[in-house]
Backbone as CSV, one residue per row, in Angstrom:
resi,resn,N_x,N_y,N_z,CA_x,CA_y,CA_z,C_x,C_y,C_z
1,MET,53.761,33.996,-37.962,54.891,33.581,-37.184,55.149,34.599,-36.086
2,SER,55.785,34.139,-35.039,56.169,35.000,-33.930,57.561,34.607,-33.473
3,SER,58.280,35.581,-32.933,59.592,35.329,-32.357,59.521,35.583,-30.868
4,ILE,60.334,34.841,-30.123,60.321,34.939,-28.668,61.755,34.974,-28.179
5,ALA,62.039,35.864,-27.215,63.384,35.950,-26.641,63.259,36.275,-25.163
6,HIS,64.305,35.970,-24.406,64.328,36.336,-22.990,64.427,37.849,-22.867
7,ALA,63.743,38.396,-21.879,63.703,39.834,-21.694,64.900,40.382,-20.932
8,THR,65.398,39.645,-19.979,66.411,40.207,-19.086,67.595,39.270,-18.900
9,PRO,68.780,39.830,-18.642,69.943,38.998,-18.291,69.664,38.283,-16.984
10,PRO,70.363,37.238,-16.601,71.581,36.735,-17.228,71.324,35.624,-18.228
11,ARG,70.162,35.559,-18.805,69.839,34.510,-19.762,70.787,34.557,-20.953
12,LEU,71.093,33.398,-21.505,72.001,33.309,-22.644,71.427,34.007,-23.866
13,PHE,70.136,33.851,-24.101,69.536,34.385,-25.319,68.663,35.600,-25.050
14,THR,69.198,36.606,-24.376,68.454,37.849,-24.202,68.527,38.641,-25.496
15,ILE,67.589,39.543,-25.678,67.500,40.314,-26.919,68.813,41.012,-27.252
16,SER,69.512,41.521,-26.257,70.735,42.278,-26.521,71.982,41.410,-26.626
17,SER,71.860,40.101,-26.414,73.056,39.247,-26.418,73.501,38.904,-27.837
18,ARG,74.774,38.631,-27.956,75.352,38.226,-29.239,74.676,36.957,-29.747
19,GLU,74.343,36.036,-28.849,73.750,34.761,-29.229,72.346,34.911,-29.793
20,CYS,71.697,36.006,-29.509,70.314,36.205,-29.939,70.219,36.719,-31.376
21,HIS,71.299,37.225,-31.922,71.258,37.768,-33.274,71.224,36.640,-34.293
22,MET,70.245,36.709,-35.177,70.051,35.676,-36.186,70.768,36.077,-37.472
23,PRO,71.207,35.090,-38.241,71.743,35.401,-39.560,70.678,36.112,-40.388
24,LEU,71.095,36.959,-41.298,70.161,37.739,-42.104,69.123,36.853,-42.786
25,SER,69.527,35.678,-43.242,68.597,34.777,-43.929,67.482,34.278,-43.012
26,LEU,67.679,34.368,-41.693,66.664,33.935,-40.736,66.027,35.101,-39.994
27,SER,66.330,36.310,-40.418,65.830,37.479,-39.717,64.311,37.495,-39.686
28,ARG,63.799,38.013,-38.597,62.364,38.119,-38.396,61.824,39.291,-39.211
29,PRO,60.745,39.068,-39.975,60.121,40.189,-40.696,59.706,41.275,-39.708
30,ILE,59.793,42.506,-40.110,59.532,43.646,-39.225,58.109,43.617,-38.657
31,ASP,57.157,43.037,-39.391,55.770,42.998,-38.925,55.451,41.755,-38.101
32,GLU,56.431,40.905,-37.871,56.224,39.706,-37.060,56.324,40.062,-35.583
33,PRO,55.365,39.614,-34.772,55.426,39.935,-33.338,56.688,39.387,-32.680
34,LEU,57.200,40.146,-31.729,58.323,39.694,-30.913,57.861,39.723,-29.461
35,TYR,57.834,38.560,-28.834,57.442,38.444,-27.436,58.711,38.307,-26.597
36,THR,58.835,39.108,-25.578,59.962,38.969,-24.660,59.430,38.356,-23.377
37,LYS,60.094,37.287,-22.945,59.594,36.500,-21.821,60.580,36.535,-20.660
38,PRO,60.056,36.519,-19.441,60.933,36.564,-18.270,61.402,35.189,-17.790
39,VAL,60.777,34.125,-18.290,61.082,32.759,-17.836,61.166,31.833,-19.054
40,HIS,61.322,30.530,-18.809,61.502,29.575,-19.901,60.287,29.443,-20.821
41,SER,59.083,29.463,-20.298,57.885,29.308,-21.127,57.498,30.630,-21.783
42,ALA,57.200,30.563,-23.077,56.777,31.754,-23.813,55.370,32.207,-23.431
43,PHE,54.650,31.398,-22.665,53.294,31.756,-22.263,53.252,32.545,-20.949
44,ILE,54.325,32.556,-20.205,54.354,33.246,-18.913,54.880,34.666,-19.101
45,GLY,54.115,35.636,-18.653,54.552,37.022,-18.718,54.472,37.649,-20.097
46,THR,53.736,37.004,-21.011,53.543,37.548,-22.360,52.060,37.482,-22.716
47,SER,51.717,38.103,-23.834,50.337,38.038,-24.330,50.181,36.947,-25.397
48,LEU,51.136,36.040,-25.490,51.118,35.028,-26.550,49.816,34.228,-26.578
49,GLU,49.407,33.672,-25.453,48.180,32.866,-25.455,46.980,33.686,-25.898
50,ALA,46.813,34.860,-25.344,45.673,35.715,-25.699,45.701,36.072,-27.186
51,ASP,46.866,36.397,-27.705,46.981,36.761,-29.117,46.641,35.582,-30.024
52,LEU,47.091,34.394,-29.662,46.753,33.210,-30.453,45.252,32.964,-30.437
53,ARG,44.643,33.106,-29.282,43.200,32.844,-29.159,42.375,33.899,-29.904
54,VAL,42.785,35.143,-29.874,42.077,36.205,-30.603,42.025,35.890,-32.094
55,HIS,43.089,35.284,-32.591,43.174,34.956,-34.013,42.731,33.518,-34.313
56,ASP,42.126,32.857,-33.313,41.640,31.477,-33.461,42.727,30.518,-33.950
57,ILE,43.945,30.718,-33.464,45.056,29.837,-33.823,45.146,28.742,-32.766
58,ILE,45.002,27.499,-33.212,45.115,26.371,-32.278,46.244,25.417,-32.658
59,LEU,46.703,25.521,-33.903,47.766,24.663,-34.416,49.088,25.414,-34.340
60,LEU,50.040,24.869,-33.572,51.325,25.539,-33.377,52.463,24.660,-33.873
61,PHE,53.371,25.266,-34.604,54.622,24.625,-35.003,55.718,25.343,-34.249
62,MET,56.463,24.609,-33.436,57.473,25.229,-32.597,58.872,24.764,-32.968
63,CYS,59.787,25.699,-32.865,61.197,25.411,-33.068,61.982,26.431,-32.266
64,GLY,63.268,26.193,-32.082,64.068,27.184,-31.389,65.144,26.599,-30.511
65,LEU,65.618,27.440,-29.620,66.684,27.126,-28.678,66.137,27.337,-27.277
66,THR,66.396,26.560,-26.399,67.044,25.268,-26.443,65.994,24.172,-26.284
67,SER,66.239,23.063,-26.965,65.266,21.967,-27.026,64.794,21.507,-25.662
68,ASN,65.741,21.369,-24.741,65.433,20.799,-23.436,65.015,21.829,-22.397
69,MET,65.034,23.078,-22.725,64.666,24.127,-21.767,63.449,24.902,-22.270
70,CYS,63.685,25.978,-23.004,62.600,26.872,-23.411,61.605,26.212,-24.359
71,VAL,62.101,25.476,-25.337,61.182,24.780,-26.242,60.360,23.786,-25.431
72,ASN,61.015,23.032,-24.568,60.348,22.041,-23.728,59.229,22.670,-22.900
73,MET,59.546,23.724,-22.182,58.548,24.354,-21.302,57.384,24.936,-22.093
74,THR,57.679,25.561,-23.217,56.633,26.186,-24.023,55.734,25.133,-24.660
75,VAL,56.312,24.050,-25.147,55.532,22.962,-25.749,54.598,22.341,-24.718
76,ARG,55.125,22.006,-23.559,54.304,21.374,-22.520,53.147,22.279,-22.107
77,MET,53.444,23.563,-21.950,52.400,24.488,-21.544,51.363,24.668,-22.659
78,ALA,51.820,24.740,-23.906,50.889,24.877,-25.035,49.920,23.699,-25.077
79,GLU,50.448,22.508,-24.895,49.587,21.320,-24.896,48.607,21.376,-23.727
80,ASN,49.080,21.770,-22.566,48.200,21.887,-21.400,47.108,22.928,-21.608
81,LEU,47.386,23.947,-22.404,46.413,25.009,-22.690,45.449,24.632,-23.812
82,GLY,45.650,23.437,-24.400,44.715,22.954,-25.408,45.126,23.194,-26.851
83,PHE,46.333,23.650,-27.101,46.799,23.837,-28.465,47.268,22.503,-29.039
84,GLU,47.176,22.362,-30.355,47.746,21.198,-31.031,49.159,21.587,-31.440
85,VAL,50.142,20.865,-30.927,51.533,21.291,-31.059,52.355,20.311,-31.880
86,PHE,53.140,20.875,-32.775,54.140,20.142,-33.538,55.492,20.776,-33.227
87,VAL,56.488,19.965,-32.941,57.852,20.461,-32.762,58.639,20.056,-34.002
88,VAL,59.274,21.035,-34.614,60.070,20.794,-35.807,61.496,20.515,-35.334
89,GLU,61.788,19.220,-35.182,63.008,18.806,-34.487,64.301,19.249,-35.139
90,ASP,64.335,19.346,-36.462,65.575,19.743,-37.118,65.727,21.259,-37.222
91,VAL,64.842,21.993,-36.562,64.968,23.435,-36.456,65.023,23.821,-34.967
92,CYS,65.405,22.859,-34.152,65.650,23.056,-32.725,67.080,22.607,-32.436
93,ALA,67.625,23.130,-31.375,68.968,22.713,-30.965,69.132,23.004,-29.485
94,THR,70.212,22.495,-28.938,70.532,22.764,-27.547,72.039,22.805,-27.381
95,LEU,72.495,22.842,-26.164,73.915,22.929,-25.836,74.334,21.684,-25.069
96,ASP,75.629,21.439,-25.023,76.125,20.387,-24.140,75.671,20.692,-22.720
97,ARG,75.411,19.648,-21.946,74.989,19.821,-20.549,75.810,18.896,-19.660
98,VAL,76.138,19.381,-18.483,76.817,18.565,-17.486,75.781,18.149,-16.457
99,GLY,75.633,16.837,-16.262,74.641,16.313,-15.338,75.096,16.403,-13.897
100,PRO,74.207,16.060,-12.972,74.550,16.097,-11.551,75.678,15.124,-11.200
101,ASP,75.905,14.163,-12.089,76.991,13.203,-11.874,78.327,13.710,-12.408
102,GLY,78.311,14.940,-12.968,79.535,15.524,-13.495,79.879,15.100,-14.913
103,VAL,79.054,14.270,-15.516,79.313,13.786,-16.871,78.728,14.761,-17.889
104,ARG,79.544,15.150,-18.854,79.093,16.037,-19.934,78.325,15.220,-20.966
105,ARG,77.116,15.684,-21.280,76.308,15.068,-22.335,76.392,15.953,-23.574
106,ARG,76.581,15.318,-24.711,76.670,16.055,-25.970,75.321,16.685,-26.316
107,ALA,75.370,17.837,-26.931,74.144,18.545,-27.322,73.224,17.658,-28.155
108,GLU,73.795,16.876,-29.049,72.989,16.000,-29.904,72.197,14.995,-29.070
109,ASP,72.820,14.492,-28.017,72.137,13.527,-27.153,71.062,14.202,-26.313
110,VAL,71.383,15.367,-25.771,70.404,16.111,-24.972,69.189,16.443,-25.831
111,HIS,69.432,16.875,-27.056,68.350,17.190,-27.997,67.503,15.949,-28.291
112,ALA,68.162,14.833,-28.556,67.439,13.592,-28.862,66.548,13.175,-27.694
113,TYR,67.047,13.303,-26.484,66.232,12.949,-25.313,65.060,13.910,-25.133
114,ALA,65.276,15.181,-25.439,64.173,16.148,-25.358,63.064,15.773,-26.339
115,MET,63.447,15.394,-27.564,62.450,14.996,-28.565,61.743,13.714,-28.130
116,LEU,62.489,12.800,-27.539,61.911,11.553,-27.038,60.858,11.828,-25.964
117,ASP,61.142,12.770,-25.081,60.192,13.117,-24.022,58.898,13.700,-24.578
118,PHE,58.975,14.398,-25.705,57.779,14.988,-26.318,56.874,13.936,-26.946
119,CYS,57.477,12.986,-27.645,56.781,12.051,-28.521,55.564,11.399,-27.874
120,GLY,54.412,11.668,-28.470,53.194,11.011,-28.032,52.643,11.509,-26.714
121,GLU,53.332,12.427,-26.074,52.868,12.944,-24.787,52.352,14.377,-24.908
122,PHE,53.167,15.243,-25.469,52.843,16.665,-25.482,52.686,17.240,-26.879
123,CYS,53.181,16.528,-27.877,53.150,17.061,-29.230,53.493,15.961,-30.219
124,THR,53.497,16.356,-31.474,53.980,15.497,-32.543,55.313,16.074,-33.003
125,VAL,56.318,15.239,-33.076,57.638,15.679,-33.521,57.750,15.413,-35.016
126,VAL,58.104,16.463,-35.773,58.194,16.358,-37.228,59.511,16.952,-37.709
127,LYS,59.774,16.763,-38.974,60.929,17.366,-39.655,60.440,18.602,-40.411
128,ALA,61.357,19.507,-40.703,61.003,20.722,-41.455,60.369,20.371,-42.798
129,SER,60.847,19.313,-43.416,60.303,18.901,-44.719,58.849,18.429,-44.633
130,ASP,58.353,18.133,-43.437,56.969,17.686,-43.239,55.978,18.839,-43.073
131,VAL,56.467,20.007,-42.733,55.585,21.099,-42.298,54.614,21.524,-43.394
132,GLN,55.094,21.760,-44.588,54.205,22.234,-45.656,53.058,21.258,-45.899
133,GLY,53.334,19.976,-45.910,52.287,18.981,-46.089,51.269,18.997,-44.969
134,LEU,51.720,19.238,-43.752,50.822,19.297,-42.598,49.928,20.533,-42.641
135,LEU,50.416,21.576,-43.284,49.629,22.807,-43.412,48.618,22.719,-44.559
136,GLY,48.744,21.653,-45.362,47.787,21.458,-46.443,48.073,22.296,-47.685
137,ASN,49.305,22.753,-47.816,49.650,23.578,-48.992,50.308,22.749,-50.059
C-alpha cells in the first residue's frame, strides 16, 4: 500500500493540514511509502509509476479524497499508463460542490457522478467487500 498527499498549500489535504490527519485506526504503517504530489494526479511529480513498475505491480486498487478530483485524475492517468485499475467506491468521498450555475450539489451526488464517469471507461468500480475476492485470497 501507499499513501499520497498534496505537498504544498493552499490544497485542502496538504500533509500539514488538519484535514490530512487520519484516525489512528486508519493510520499509515511506518514502512508504507508516502508520496507527496504537487498536483491532482499522484503520477505527476512523484516516483509512483516507476516504483510500481520496479515491483511489477500492474493491478491497482484506489480509494481516497476527493472522488471527483484527485482520485479521478489518478485513476484516468493510471489507466492511460496501462495499469488495471479498481476504484473502491465506498472508501472514496468528496465534498459538496457549487456548479457554474450557482447550484450546490451534494457530496453524495458528486461522488455518484464521479463513479459513473469511471464505469467501463477507466476502471472497474467495486465495493470494499469485493476487494479480498478480487485479490484471490
